Coordinates of C-alpha atoms in Angstrom, one line a residue:
M1 CA -90.6 8.5 -31.1
T2 CA -94.1 7.9 -32.3
Q3 CA -94.7 6.7 -35.9
Q4 CA -96.9 9.7 -36.4
A5 CA -94.0 12.1 -35.4
T6 CA -91.5 10.2 -37.7
T7 CA -94.0 10.3 -40.6
A8 CA -94.5 14.1 -40.1
I9 CA -90.8 14.7 -40.1
Q10 CA -90.3 12.7 -43.2
Q11 CA -93.1 14.5 -45.1
A12 CA -91.8 17.9 -44.1
A13 CA -88.3 17.1 -45.2
N14 CA -89.4 15.8 -48.6
G15 CA -92.1 18.4 -49.2
G16 CA -89.9 21.3 -50.2
Q17 CA -87.5 19.6 -52.6
V18 CA -86.1 21.8 -55.3
A19 CA -83.5 21.3 -58.0
T20 CA -80.8 23.5 -56.3
Q21 CA -78.8 22.3 -53.3
R22 CA -80.2 23.6 -50.1
K23 CA -78.2 24.4 -47.0
P24 CA -78.7 22.0 -44.1
V25 CA -79.9 24.9 -41.9
D26 CA -82.6 25.8 -44.4
I27 CA -83.7 22.1 -44.6
L28 CA -83.9 21.9 -40.8
K29 CA -85.9 25.2 -40.7
S30 CA -88.4 23.9 -43.3
I31 CA -88.8 20.6 -41.4
M32 CA -89.3 22.4 -38.0
N33 CA -91.7 24.9 -39.6
A34 CA -93.9 22.3 -41.3
E35 CA -97.4 22.3 -39.8
S36 CA -97.3 18.6 -39.1
V37 CA -94.0 18.8 -37.2
Q38 CA -95.2 22.0 -35.3
E39 CA -98.3 20.0 -34.3
Q40 CA -96.2 17.1 -32.9
F41 CA -94.1 19.6 -30.8
K42 CA -97.2 21.3 -29.6
N43 CA -98.7 18.0 -28.5
A44 CA -95.5 17.3 -26.6
L45 CA -94.8 20.8 -25.2
G46 CA -98.0 22.8 -25.3
K47 CA -97.5 26.5 -25.2
N48 CA -93.7 26.1 -24.9
S49 CA -93.3 24.5 -28.4
E50 CA -92.4 27.7 -30.3
T51 CA -89.5 28.5 -27.9
F52 CA -88.3 24.9 -28.0
V53 CA -88.3 24.8 -31.9
A54 CA -86.4 28.1 -31.9
S55 CA -83.8 26.7 -29.6
V56 CA -83.3 23.6 -31.8
I57 CA -82.8 25.9 -34.9
D58 CA -80.4 28.0 -32.9
L59 CA -78.4 25.0 -31.7
Y60 CA -78.2 23.6 -35.2
N61 CA -77.2 26.9 -36.7
G62 CA -74.4 27.3 -34.2
D63 CA -72.9 23.9 -34.4
S64 CA -71.0 23.1 -37.6
N65 CA -70.6 19.4 -36.7
L66 CA -74.3 19.1 -36.1
Q67 CA -74.9 20.6 -39.5
L68 CA -73.1 17.6 -41.0
C69 CA -75.9 15.4 -39.6
N70 CA -79.1 14.6 -41.5
P71 CA -81.6 17.4 -40.5
K72 CA -84.4 14.8 -40.3
Q73 CA -82.5 12.8 -37.7
V74 CA -81.7 16.0 -35.7
V75 CA -85.4 16.8 -35.5
M76 CA -86.2 13.2 -34.4
E77 CA -83.5 13.5 -31.6
A78 CA -85.0 16.9 -30.6
F79 CA -88.4 15.3 -30.3
K80 CA -87.0 12.9 -27.7
A81 CA -86.1 15.9 -25.5
A82 CA -89.4 17.5 -26.2
T83 CA -91.3 14.4 -25.0
L84 CA -89.3 14.6 -21.7
H85 CA -89.9 18.4 -21.4
L86 CA -86.2 19.1 -21.3
P87 CA -84.7 22.1 -23.0
I88 CA -81.9 21.6 -25.5
N89 CA -79.5 24.4 -24.7
K90 CA -75.9 23.7 -24.1
A91 CA -75.7 26.4 -21.4
L92 CA -78.5 24.9 -19.3
G93 CA -77.1 21.3 -19.4
Y94 CA -80.4 19.4 -19.3
A95 CA -80.2 17.7 -22.7
F96 CA -77.9 17.7 -25.7
I97 CA -77.9 16.6 -29.3
I98 CA -74.4 15.4 -29.9
P99 CA -73.0 14.7 -33.4
F100 CA -71.0 11.4 -33.3
K101 CA -68.8 10.4 -36.2
N102 CA -69.8 6.8 -36.8
S103 CA -68.6 4.2 -39.3
K104 CA -71.2 2.8 -41.6
K105 CA -71.3 0.9 -44.9
D106 CA -72.4 2.8 -48.0
E107 CA -74.5 1.3 -50.8
K108 CA -71.5 -0.3 -52.3
G109 CA -70.4 -1.9 -49.0
N110 CA -67.5 0.4 -48.4
W111 CA -66.9 1.8 -44.9
I112 CA -67.5 5.5 -44.6
K113 CA -67.6 8.0 -41.7
V114 CA -71.0 9.6 -41.1
Y115 CA -72.1 12.2 -38.5
E116 CA -75.1 11.0 -36.6
P117 CA -77.0 13.1 -34.0
T118 CA -77.7 11.5 -30.7
F119 CA -79.9 12.7 -27.9
Q120 CA -78.1 12.7 -24.6
M121 CA -79.5 13.7 -21.3
G122 CA -77.2 15.8 -19.0
Y123 CA -77.0 15.1 -15.3
K124 CA -79.3 18.1 -14.7
G125 CA -81.9 16.4 -16.9
Y126 CA -81.7 13.2 -14.8
I127 CA -82.1 15.3 -11.6
Q128 CA -85.1 17.2 -13.2
L129 CA -86.8 13.9 -14.1
A130 CA -86.1 12.4 -10.6
M131 CA -87.5 15.5 -8.9
R132 CA -90.7 15.4 -11.0
T133 CA -91.6 12.0 -9.5
G134 CA -92.0 13.7 -6.0
Q135 CA -90.1 10.7 -4.5
Y136 CA -86.9 12.5 -3.7
R137 CA -86.2 14.6 -0.6
T138 CA -82.6 15.4 -1.6
I139 CA -80.3 14.9 -4.6
N140 CA -76.7 16.1 -4.5
A141 CA -73.4 15.6 -6.4
D142 CA -70.0 17.2 -5.9
V143 CA -66.3 16.8 -6.1
V144 CA -64.2 15.3 -3.3
Y145 CA -60.8 17.0 -2.5
D146 CA -57.7 15.4 -1.0
G147 CA -58.3 14.9 2.8
E148 CA -62.1 15.2 2.7
L149 CA -62.8 11.4 2.4
R150 CA -62.5 10.1 5.9
K151 CA -64.0 6.6 5.9
V152 CA -65.7 4.0 3.7
N153 CA -67.6 1.2 5.3
K154 CA -67.6 -1.7 2.8
L155 CA -70.3 -3.6 4.6
T156 CA -72.9 -0.9 4.8
G157 CA -71.7 1.3 1.9
E158 CA -71.7 4.4 4.2
I159 CA -69.1 7.0 3.2
A160 CA -67.9 9.8 5.5
F161 CA -66.7 13.0 3.8
D162 CA -66.2 15.0 6.9
G163 CA -62.4 15.1 6.8
E164 CA -60.5 18.3 6.5
R165 CA -59.5 19.4 3.0
K166 CA -55.7 19.3 2.5
S167 CA -55.3 20.6 -1.0
D168 CA -57.1 21.6 -4.2
K169 CA -56.4 18.2 -5.7
V170 CA -59.6 16.4 -6.8
I171 CA -59.5 12.8 -5.7
G172 CA -63.1 11.7 -6.7
Y173 CA -66.8 12.5 -7.1
F174 CA -69.8 11.6 -5.0
C175 CA -73.5 11.6 -5.5
Y176 CA -76.2 11.3 -2.8
F177 CA -79.9 10.9 -2.8
E178 CA -82.6 10.5 -0.1
L179 CA -86.1 9.4 -0.9
M180 CA -89.2 10.7 0.9
N181 CA -89.6 7.3 2.6
G182 CA -86.1 7.7 4.3
F183 CA -84.1 5.5 2.0
S184 CA -80.7 7.1 1.1
K185 CA -77.7 6.1 -0.9
T186 CA -74.2 7.6 -1.4
L187 CA -72.0 6.6 -4.3
Y188 CA -68.3 7.6 -4.6
E189 CA -66.1 7.3 -7.7
L190 CA -62.4 7.7 -7.7
Y191 CA -61.0 10.3 -10.1

């Protein structure tokens, strides 16, 4: 997050203060619609900035736990996804803003629980970033069922999944990638 983006978000959040209590959704909308914040998202996303901003507002509006987070922090976490050009939409699975209930000390030194938004990239986001490099020929991940794992060579790390499936019982997960230069790697994790 650039200092310029942080400053723009702070100014937008403080610019519309009124005596009455505002709803968190309204505060988030005023921050997102501030010209300085819009400019930051435009710099990061270009012509897709309006759609991204609308998706952040929609996400915030539809998640009651996220509404317990500081709206300024939500916008800062959204900016992380914007700089990576990853959409924040739960259905797509590229990136998420997850509200975590963390313990913090208040001004008096007492421990309190506070919801804090955290940007988290989904596995599809990692795949998207990897594919953008142009270095990957193949990326794959899937479940392994009972009977499919035939052999693991501890020395070379090679794993054979060509066994015959015996049941619907999931025994693990694998991921595989191959680079354009021919290097490949398979990882297997027990369930």
